Coordinates of C-alpha atoms and ligand atoms in Angstrom, one line a residue:
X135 CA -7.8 13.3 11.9
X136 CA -9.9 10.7 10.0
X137 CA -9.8 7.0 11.0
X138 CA -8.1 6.1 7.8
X139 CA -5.0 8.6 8.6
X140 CA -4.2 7.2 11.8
X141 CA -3.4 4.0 10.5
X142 CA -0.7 3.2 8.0
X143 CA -0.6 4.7 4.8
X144 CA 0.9 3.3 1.8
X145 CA 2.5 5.4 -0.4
X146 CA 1.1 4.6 -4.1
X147 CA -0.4 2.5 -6.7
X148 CA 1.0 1.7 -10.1
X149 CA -0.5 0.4 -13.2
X150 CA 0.6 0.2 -17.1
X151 CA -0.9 -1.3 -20.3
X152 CA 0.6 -2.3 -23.9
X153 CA -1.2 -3.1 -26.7
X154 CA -4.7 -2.0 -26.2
X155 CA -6.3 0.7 -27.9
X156 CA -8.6 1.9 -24.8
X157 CA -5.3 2.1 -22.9
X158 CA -6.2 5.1 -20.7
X159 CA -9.7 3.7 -19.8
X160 CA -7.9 0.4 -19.0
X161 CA -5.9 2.1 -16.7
X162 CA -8.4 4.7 -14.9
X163 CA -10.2 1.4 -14.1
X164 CA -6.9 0.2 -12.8
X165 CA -6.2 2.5 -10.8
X166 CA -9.6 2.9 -9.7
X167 CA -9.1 -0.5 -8.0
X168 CA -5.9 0.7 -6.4
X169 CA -7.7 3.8 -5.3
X170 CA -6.6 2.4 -1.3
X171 CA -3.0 2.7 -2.2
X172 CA -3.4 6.6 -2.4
X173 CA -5.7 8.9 -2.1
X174 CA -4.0 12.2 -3.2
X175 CA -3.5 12.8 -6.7
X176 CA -3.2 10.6 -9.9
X177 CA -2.1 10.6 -13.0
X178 CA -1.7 8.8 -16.5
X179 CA 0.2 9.2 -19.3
X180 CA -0.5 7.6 -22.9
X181 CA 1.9 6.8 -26.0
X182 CA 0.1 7.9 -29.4
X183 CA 1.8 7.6 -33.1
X184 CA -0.6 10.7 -34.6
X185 CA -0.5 10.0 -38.1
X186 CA 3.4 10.8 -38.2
X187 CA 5.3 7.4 -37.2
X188 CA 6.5 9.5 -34.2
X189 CA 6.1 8.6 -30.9
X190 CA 3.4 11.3 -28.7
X191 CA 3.7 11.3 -25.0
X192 CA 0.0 12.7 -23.6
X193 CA -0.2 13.4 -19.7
X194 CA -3.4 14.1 -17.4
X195 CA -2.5 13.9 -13.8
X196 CA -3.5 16.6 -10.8
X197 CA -4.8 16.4 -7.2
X198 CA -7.7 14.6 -6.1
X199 CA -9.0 10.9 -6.0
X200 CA -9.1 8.9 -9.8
X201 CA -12.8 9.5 -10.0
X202 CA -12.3 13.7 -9.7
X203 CA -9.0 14.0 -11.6
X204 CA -11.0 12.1 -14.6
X205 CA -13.5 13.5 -13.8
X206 CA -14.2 14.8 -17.5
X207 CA -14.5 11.5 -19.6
X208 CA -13.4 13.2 -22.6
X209 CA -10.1 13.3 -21.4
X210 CA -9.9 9.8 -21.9
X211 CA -10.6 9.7 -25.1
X212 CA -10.1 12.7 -26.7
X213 CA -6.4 13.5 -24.9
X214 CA -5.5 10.3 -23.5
X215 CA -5.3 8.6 -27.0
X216 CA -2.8 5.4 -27.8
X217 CA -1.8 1.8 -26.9
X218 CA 0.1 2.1 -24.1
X219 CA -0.4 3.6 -20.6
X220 CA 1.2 3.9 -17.6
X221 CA -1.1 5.6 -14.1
X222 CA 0.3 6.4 -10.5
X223 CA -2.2 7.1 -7.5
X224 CA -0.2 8.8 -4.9
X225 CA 0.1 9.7 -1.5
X226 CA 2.5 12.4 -0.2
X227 CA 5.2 11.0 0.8
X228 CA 7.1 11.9 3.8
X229 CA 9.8 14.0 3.0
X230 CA 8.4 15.4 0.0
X231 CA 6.4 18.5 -0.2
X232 CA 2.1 18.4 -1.5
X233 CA 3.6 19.8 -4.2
X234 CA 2.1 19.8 -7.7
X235 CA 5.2 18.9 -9.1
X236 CA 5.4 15.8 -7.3
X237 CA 2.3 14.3 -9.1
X238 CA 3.4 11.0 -11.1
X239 CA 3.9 9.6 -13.6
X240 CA 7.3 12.0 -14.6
X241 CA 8.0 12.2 -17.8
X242 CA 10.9 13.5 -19.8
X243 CA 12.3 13.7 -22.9
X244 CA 15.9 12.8 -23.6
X245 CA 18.4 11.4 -26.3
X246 CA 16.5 8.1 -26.1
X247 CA 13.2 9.8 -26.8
X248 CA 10.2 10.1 -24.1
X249 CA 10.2 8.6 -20.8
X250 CA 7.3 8.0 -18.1
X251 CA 8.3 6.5 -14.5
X252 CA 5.8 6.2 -11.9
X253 CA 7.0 4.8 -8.6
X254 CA 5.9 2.7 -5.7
X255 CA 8.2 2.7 -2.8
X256 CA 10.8 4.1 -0.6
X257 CA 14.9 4.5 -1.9
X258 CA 16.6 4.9 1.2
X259 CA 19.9 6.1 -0.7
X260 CA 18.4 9.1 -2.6
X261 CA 19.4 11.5 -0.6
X262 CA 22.8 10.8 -1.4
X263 CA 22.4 9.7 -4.8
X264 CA 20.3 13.2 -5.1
X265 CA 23.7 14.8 -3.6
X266 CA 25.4 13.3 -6.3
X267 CA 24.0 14.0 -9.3
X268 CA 23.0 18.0 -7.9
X269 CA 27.2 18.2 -7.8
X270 CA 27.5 16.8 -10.9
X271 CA 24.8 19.9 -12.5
X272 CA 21.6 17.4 -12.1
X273 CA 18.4 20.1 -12.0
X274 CA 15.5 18.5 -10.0
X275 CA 12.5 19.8 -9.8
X276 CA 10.6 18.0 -7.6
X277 CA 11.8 16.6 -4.1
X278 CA 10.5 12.8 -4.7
X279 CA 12.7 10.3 -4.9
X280 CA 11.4 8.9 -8.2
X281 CA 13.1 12.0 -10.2
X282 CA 16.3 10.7 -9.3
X283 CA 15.3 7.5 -11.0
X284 CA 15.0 9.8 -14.1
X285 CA 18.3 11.5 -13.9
X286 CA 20.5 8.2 -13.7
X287 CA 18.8 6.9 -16.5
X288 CA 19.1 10.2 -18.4
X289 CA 22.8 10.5 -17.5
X290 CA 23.9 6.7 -18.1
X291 CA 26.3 6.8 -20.6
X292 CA 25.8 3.9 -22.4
X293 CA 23.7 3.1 -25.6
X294 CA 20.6 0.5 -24.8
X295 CA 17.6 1.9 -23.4
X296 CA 17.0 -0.9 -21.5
X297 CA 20.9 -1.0 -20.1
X298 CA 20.2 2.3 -18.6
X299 CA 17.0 2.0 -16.6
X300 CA 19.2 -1.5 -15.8
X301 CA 22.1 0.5 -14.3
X302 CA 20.0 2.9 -12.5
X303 CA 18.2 0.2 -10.9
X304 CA 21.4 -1.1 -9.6
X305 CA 22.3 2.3 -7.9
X306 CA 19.2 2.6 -6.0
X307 CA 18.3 0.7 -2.8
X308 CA 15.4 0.5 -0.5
X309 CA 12.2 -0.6 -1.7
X310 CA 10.7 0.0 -5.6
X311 CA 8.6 -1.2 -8.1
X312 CA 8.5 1.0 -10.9
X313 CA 6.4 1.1 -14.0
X314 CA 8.2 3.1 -17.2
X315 CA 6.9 3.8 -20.0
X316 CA 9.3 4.7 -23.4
X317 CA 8.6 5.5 -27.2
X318 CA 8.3 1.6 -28.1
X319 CA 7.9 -0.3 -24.7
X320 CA 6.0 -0.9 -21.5
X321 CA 8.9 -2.0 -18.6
X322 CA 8.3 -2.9 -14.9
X323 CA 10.9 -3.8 -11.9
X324 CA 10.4 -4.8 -8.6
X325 CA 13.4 -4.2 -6.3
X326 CA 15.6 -7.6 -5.4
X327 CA 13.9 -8.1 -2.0
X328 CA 10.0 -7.4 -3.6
X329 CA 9.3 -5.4 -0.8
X330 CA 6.1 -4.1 -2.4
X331 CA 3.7 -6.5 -4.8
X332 CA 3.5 -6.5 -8.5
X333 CA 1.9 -8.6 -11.1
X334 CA 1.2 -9.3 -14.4
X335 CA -1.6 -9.6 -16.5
X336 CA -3.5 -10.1 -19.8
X337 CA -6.2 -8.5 -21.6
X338 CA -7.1 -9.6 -24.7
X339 CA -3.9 -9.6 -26.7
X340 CA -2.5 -6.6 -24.2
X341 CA -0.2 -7.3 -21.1
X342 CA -0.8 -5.1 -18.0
X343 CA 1.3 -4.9 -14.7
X344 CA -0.8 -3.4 -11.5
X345 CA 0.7 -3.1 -8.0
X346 CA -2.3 -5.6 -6.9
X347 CA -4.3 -8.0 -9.3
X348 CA -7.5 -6.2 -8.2
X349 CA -6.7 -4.1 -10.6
X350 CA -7.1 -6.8 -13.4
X351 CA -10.6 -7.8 -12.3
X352 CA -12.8 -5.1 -13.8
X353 CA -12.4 -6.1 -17.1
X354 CA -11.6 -8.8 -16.4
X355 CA -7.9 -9.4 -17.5
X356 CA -6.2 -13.0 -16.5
X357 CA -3.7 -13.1 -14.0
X358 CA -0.5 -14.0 -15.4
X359 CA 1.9 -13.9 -12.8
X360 CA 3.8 -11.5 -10.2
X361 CA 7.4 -9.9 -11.1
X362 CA 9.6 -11.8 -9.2
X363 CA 12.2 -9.7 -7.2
X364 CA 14.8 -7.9 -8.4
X365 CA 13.2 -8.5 -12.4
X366 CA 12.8 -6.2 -15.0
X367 CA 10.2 -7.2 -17.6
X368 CA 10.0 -5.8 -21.2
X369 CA 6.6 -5.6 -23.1
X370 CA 7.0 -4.0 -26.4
X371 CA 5.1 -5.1 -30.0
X372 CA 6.7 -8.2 -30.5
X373 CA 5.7 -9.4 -26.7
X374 CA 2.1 -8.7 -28.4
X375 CA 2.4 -10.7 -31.2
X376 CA 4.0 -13.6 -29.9
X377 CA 2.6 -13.6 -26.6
X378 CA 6.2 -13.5 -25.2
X379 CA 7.4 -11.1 -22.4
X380 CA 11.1 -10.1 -22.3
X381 CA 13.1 -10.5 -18.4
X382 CA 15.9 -9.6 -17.3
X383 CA 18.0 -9.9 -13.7
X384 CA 18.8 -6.4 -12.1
X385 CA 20.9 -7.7 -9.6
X386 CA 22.2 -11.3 -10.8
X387 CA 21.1 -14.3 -8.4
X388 CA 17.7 -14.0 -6.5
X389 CA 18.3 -12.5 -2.7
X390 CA 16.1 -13.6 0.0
X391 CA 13.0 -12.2 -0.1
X392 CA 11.4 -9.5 2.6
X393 CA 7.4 -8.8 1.5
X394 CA 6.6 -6.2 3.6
X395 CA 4.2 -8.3 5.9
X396 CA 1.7 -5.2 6.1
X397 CA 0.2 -5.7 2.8
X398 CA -1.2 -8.8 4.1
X399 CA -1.8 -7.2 7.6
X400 CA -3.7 -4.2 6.1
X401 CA -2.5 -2.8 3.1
X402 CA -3.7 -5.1 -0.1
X403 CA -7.2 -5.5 -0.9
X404 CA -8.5 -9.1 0.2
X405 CA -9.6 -9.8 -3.3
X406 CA -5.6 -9.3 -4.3
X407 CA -3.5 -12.4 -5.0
X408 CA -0.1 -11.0 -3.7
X409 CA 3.2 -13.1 -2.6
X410 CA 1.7 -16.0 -3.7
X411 CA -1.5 -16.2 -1.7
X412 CA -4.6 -14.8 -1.9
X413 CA -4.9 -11.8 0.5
X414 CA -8.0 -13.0 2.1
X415 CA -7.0 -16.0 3.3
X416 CA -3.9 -14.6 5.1
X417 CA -6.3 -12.6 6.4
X418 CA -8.0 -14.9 7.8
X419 CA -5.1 -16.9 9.3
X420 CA -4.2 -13.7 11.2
X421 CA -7.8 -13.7 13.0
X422 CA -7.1 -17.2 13.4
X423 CA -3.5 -17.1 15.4
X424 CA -4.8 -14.2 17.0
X425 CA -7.8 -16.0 18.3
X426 CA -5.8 -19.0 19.1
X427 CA -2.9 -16.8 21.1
X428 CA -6.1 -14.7 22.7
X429 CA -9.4 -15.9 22.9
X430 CA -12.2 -13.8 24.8
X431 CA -15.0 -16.1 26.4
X432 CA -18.2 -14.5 28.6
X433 CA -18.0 -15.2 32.5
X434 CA -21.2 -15.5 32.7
X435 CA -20.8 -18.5 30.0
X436 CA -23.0 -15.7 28.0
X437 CA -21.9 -15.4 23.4
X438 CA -19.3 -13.8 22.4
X439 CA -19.8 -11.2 20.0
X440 CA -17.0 -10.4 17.5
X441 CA -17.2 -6.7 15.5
X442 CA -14.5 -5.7 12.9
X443 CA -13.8 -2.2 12.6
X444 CA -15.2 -2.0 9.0
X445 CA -13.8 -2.6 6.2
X446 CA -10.2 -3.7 6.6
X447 CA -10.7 -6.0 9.4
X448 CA -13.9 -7.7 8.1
X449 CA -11.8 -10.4 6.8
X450 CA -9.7 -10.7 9.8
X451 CA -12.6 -10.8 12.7
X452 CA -14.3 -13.8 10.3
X453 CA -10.8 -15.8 11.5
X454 CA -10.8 -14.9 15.1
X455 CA -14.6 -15.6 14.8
X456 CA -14.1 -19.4 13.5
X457 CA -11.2 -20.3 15.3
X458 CA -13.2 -19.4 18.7
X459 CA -15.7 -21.4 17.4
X460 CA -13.2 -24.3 16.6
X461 CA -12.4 -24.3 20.2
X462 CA -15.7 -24.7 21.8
X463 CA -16.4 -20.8 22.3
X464 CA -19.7 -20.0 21.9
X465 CA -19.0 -17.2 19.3
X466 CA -20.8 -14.8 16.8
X467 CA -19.8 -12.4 13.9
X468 CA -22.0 -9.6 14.2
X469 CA -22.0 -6.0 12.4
X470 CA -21.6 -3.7 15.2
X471 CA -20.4 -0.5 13.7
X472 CA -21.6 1.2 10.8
X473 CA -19.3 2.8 8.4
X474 CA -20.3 5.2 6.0
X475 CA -19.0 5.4 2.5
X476 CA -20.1 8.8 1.3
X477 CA -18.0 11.0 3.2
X478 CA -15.4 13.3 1.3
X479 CA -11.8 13.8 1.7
X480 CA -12.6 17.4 2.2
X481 CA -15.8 16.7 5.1
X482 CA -15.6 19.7 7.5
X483 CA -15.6 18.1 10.8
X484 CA -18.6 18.9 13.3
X485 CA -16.9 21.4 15.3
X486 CA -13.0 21.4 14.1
X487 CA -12.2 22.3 18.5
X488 CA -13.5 18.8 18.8
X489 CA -11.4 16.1 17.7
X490 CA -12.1 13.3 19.7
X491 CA -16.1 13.3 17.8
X492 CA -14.1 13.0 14.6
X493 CA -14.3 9.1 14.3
X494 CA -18.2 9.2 14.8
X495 CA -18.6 11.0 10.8
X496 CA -17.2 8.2 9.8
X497 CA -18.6 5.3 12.1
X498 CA -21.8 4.4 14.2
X499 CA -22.7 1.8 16.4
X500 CA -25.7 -0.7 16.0
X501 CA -26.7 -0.5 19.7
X502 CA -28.7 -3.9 19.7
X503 CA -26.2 -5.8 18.7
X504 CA -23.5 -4.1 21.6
X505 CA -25.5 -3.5 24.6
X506 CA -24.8 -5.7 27.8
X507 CA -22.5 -8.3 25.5
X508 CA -19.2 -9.2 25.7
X509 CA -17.5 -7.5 22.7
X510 CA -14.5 -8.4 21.0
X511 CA -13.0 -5.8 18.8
X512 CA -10.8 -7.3 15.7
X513 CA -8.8 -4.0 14.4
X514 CA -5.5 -4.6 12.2
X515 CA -3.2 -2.2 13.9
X516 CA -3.0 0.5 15.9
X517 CA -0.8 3.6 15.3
X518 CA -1.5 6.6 17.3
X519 CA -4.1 5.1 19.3
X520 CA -6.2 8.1 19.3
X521 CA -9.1 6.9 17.0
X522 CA -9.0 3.6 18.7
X523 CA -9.5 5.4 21.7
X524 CA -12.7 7.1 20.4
X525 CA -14.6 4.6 18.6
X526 CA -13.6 2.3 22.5
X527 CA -15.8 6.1 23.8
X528 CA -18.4 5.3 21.1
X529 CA -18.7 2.0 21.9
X530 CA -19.3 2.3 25.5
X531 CA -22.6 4.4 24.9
X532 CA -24.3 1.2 23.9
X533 CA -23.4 -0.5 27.9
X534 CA -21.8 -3.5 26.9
X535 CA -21.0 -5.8 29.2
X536 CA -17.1 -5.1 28.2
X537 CA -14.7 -4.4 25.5
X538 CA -12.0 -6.6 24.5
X539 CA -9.6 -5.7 21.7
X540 CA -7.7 -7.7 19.6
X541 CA -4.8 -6.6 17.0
X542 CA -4.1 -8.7 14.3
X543 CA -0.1 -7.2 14.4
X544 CA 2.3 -6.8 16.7
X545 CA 2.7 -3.2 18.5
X546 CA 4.4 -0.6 16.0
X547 CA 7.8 0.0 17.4
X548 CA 9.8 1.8 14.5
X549 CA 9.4 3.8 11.8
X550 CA 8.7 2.6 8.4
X551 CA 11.9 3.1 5.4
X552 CA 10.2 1.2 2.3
X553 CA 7.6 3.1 1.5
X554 CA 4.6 3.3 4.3
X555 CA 3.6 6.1 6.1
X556 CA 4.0 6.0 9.7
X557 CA 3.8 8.9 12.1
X558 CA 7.4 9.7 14.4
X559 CA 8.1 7.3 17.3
X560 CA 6.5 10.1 19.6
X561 CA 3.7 9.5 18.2
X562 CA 3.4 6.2 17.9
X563 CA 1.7 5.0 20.6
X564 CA 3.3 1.6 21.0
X565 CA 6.8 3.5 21.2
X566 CA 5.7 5.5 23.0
X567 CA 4.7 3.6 25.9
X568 CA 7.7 1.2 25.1
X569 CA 5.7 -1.4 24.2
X570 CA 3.9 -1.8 27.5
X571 CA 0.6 -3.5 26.1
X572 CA -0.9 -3.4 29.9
X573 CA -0.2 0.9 29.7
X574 CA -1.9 1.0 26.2
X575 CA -5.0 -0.6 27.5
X576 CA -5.2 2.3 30.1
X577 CA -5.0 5.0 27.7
X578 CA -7.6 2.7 25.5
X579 CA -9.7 2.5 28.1
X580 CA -10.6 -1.5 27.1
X581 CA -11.3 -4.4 29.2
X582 CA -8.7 -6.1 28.0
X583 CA -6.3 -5.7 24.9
X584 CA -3.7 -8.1 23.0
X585 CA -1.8 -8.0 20.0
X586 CA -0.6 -10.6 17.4
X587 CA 3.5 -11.4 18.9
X588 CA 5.9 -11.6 15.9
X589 CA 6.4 -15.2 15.6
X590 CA 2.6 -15.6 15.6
X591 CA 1.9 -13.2 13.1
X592 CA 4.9 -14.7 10.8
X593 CA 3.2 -18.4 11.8
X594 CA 0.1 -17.3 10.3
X595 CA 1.8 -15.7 7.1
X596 CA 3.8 -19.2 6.8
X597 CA 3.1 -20.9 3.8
X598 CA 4.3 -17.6 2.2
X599 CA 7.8 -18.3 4.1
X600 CA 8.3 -17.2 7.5
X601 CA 11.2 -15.8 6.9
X602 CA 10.5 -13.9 3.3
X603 CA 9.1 -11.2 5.8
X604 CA 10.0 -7.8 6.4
X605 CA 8.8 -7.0 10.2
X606 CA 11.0 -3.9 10.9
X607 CA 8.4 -1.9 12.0
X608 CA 7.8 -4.3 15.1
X609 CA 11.3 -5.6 15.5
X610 CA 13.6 -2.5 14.3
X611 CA 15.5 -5.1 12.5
X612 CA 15.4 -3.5 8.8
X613 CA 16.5 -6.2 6.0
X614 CA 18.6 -3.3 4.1
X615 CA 21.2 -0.8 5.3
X616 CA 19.5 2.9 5.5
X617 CA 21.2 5.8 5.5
X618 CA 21.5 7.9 8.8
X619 CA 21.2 10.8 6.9
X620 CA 17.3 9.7 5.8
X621 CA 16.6 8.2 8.9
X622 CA 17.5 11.6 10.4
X623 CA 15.4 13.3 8.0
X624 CA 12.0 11.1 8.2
X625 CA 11.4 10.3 11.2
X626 CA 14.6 12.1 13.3
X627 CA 15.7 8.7 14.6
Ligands
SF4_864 S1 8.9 -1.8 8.0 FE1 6.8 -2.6 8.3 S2 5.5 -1.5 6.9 FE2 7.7 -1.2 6.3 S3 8.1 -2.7 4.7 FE3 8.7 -3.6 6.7 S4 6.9 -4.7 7.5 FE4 6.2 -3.3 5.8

């Protein structure tokens, strides 16, 4: 196991484009940016009118990071030809086989013409839905949950395009945001509680939608603004002429919102501008309540030396670093473990018997800067606990005085239904040990170790609206009903 798998794991990235004629390298550069959404297998379709006023749907997609699966430039411009684009970077979903078949974007072709989908999320009714529509003759031939998307838009019986994907939206619940892609438009949703992010922006005369504005920034496109929860938003020609972007209500009135607070725990890049805020700085204001809640100082009246665990805590550990200094601590950000960027998803372990050296391929220590200090260790979560409790191992050989971790979450209690990847209860440490923070120090092997509470990690999130959280996977209080049957089936709850 790599250091990157035993954290969470989000589920996908979605982008789409209308209105540019470099579409497809628009959105491999998109999704290139979203690359940390998943890692498994991508894909992009493209809409092309070849000389005959009909529409052309053109699909690439197949295992593999952006960079390998596009590997061939030519593809871009020699098969992924057109205006409009949607791309999908996936991660296999639980539940769902490594299949092939499950690669997105889908695309079909039905009475309304073609149809592309690609999916962010978790439905927590598709099982049932899936029972439905299998009784009623439905033939899927995949097992994600975004095919069943495609069936009750298929199978709506009434005449508008955009009625249909409307209606299917409204049978689905759990957590979505979808990009579609038909003969004459680009359309996005995000389900009514916006779990997951989604935004809008411009390029030139073209509109994109990316799961995270990161992915505007290579060009670099201008932000517009995020789909609000529970909208649908139709770009098609017109919207390009007249600068104008069609919305619609899936579900009537606004419901209170539940962001999934993880994006700003982990999840989002800190150059994203999600819920409102800029990633980094909620970032920072979870170092800061964590410092405030649990400061380390030396004994000895010695500097305290604060490490992140590279890269996604970096932000984090410059919080807990500033607040310590706010409060008189005499306190240093320091680069204490080396990560390196060049290793493959397919590295071949040194000695496959020996798992607990695992987490040193992907991280050294910088001995001078560790040995006889007081350490503090920012991480943003822990999961299994088992690469936490080798890089605490790795640490160690440098003799510093002692090792004091600080989480930026609470402990991971529950199981995850809207569209992040967490192991089973059993194996999640936290649950495991029923939340006894003093027994996961022992298996951790650190001097000391605290986590974020709830309310302070809500407090620190606050100007986004305490209570427009989802925090289910701390509390086991899930913001939507989900279906025994699932629960039963994911995690065997
Ligand atoms: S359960 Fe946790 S990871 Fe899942 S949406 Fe809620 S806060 Fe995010």
């Amino acid at each position: 196991m790599n250091y990157e798998e035993d954290k969470p794991i989000s589920y996908c990235g979605i982008f789409g484009i209308y209105g540019n004629p470099t579409s497809s390298v628009q959105a491999y550069y998109g999704l290139h940016a979203l690359q940390h959404r998943g890692q498994e297998a991508s894909g992009i379709v493209t809409r092309s009118f070849n000389g005959d006023n009909k529409a052309h749907f053109n699909i690439i997609k197949g295992e593999g990071l952006v960079s390998e699966v596009f590997a061939d430039h030519n593809l871009l411009t020699d098969v992924l030809i057109g205006n409009a684009a949607i791309g999908h970077n996936r991660y296999s979903t639980t539940g769902s086989t490594k299949s092939r078949k499950n690669i997105q974007p889908f695309m079909v072709n039905y009475r309304m013409g073609n149809l592309a989908i690609g999916h962010n999320g978790n439905l927590t009714n598709a099982k049932e839905l899936r029972e439905g529509l299998v009784n009623e003759g439905a033939i899927f031939q995949t097992t994600s949950d975004t095919e069943v998307i495609l069936h009750l838009i298929a199978r709506s019986k009434l005449d508008n395009q955009i009625d249909q994907i409307m209606e299917a939206l409204r049978k689905i619940e759990g957590a979505y945001c979808v990009v579609i892609l038909t003969d004459d438009k680009l359309i996005a949703a995000r389900d009514p509680l916006g779990f997951r992010p989604l935004s809008i922006g411009k390029l030139y005369n073209s509109f994109l939608v990316a799961s995270e504005t990161c992915a505007f920034d290579i060009q670099p496109s201008e932000f517009i603004r995020e789909v609000e929860p529970g909208e649908l938003i139709v770009i098609d020609d017109e919207s390009v002429r007249n600068n104008d972007i069609k919305s619609f209500r899936i579900n009537g009135d606004p419901q209170p919102k539940k962001h999934c607070v993880f994006e700003y725990i982990y999840f989002s890049r800190p150059d994203s501008f999600i819920f409102g805020h800029n990633v980094d700085k909620m970032r920072r204001r979870l170092g800061k309540e964590l410092a405030k809640a649990h400061p380390v100082t030396d004994p000895d009246g010695d500097r305290v030396y604060v490490i992140s665990v590279p890269d996604s805590s970096n932000t984090t550990a410059l919080g807990y670093t500033r607040e310590l200094e706010k409060q008189g601590i005499d306190a240093r950000h320091e680069i204490g473990l080396i990560r390196s960027h060049y290793i493959g998803r397919t590295f071949i372990q040194p000695g496959q018997s020996n798992r607990e050296n695992g987490v040193r391929i992907k991280f050294n220590i910088v001995k001078g800067v560790l040995e006889g200090r007081t350490i503090v260790v920012v991480d943003d979560s822990i999961v299994r606990g088992t690469t936490s409790k080798q890089l605490v191992h790795l640490l160690r050989e440098a003799n510093p005085k002692s090792i004091h971790l600080r989480i930026s979450s609470p402990p991971i209690m529950y199981p995850c239904f809207y569209g992040m990847d967490f192991p089973s209860k059993e194996e999640l440490i936290a649950s495991r040990l029923n939340g006894n923070i003093e027994e996961i120090k022992k298996y951790l092997e650190v001097d000391s170790l605290e986590y974020l509470t709830i309310d302070e990690t809500l407090e620190a999130v606050s100007e986004a609206g305490k209570e427009n959280f989802c925090t289910a996977c701390f509390s086991g209080n899930y913001p939507t009903n989900v279906d025994i049957h699932f629960k039963k089936e994911m995690y065997e709850v």
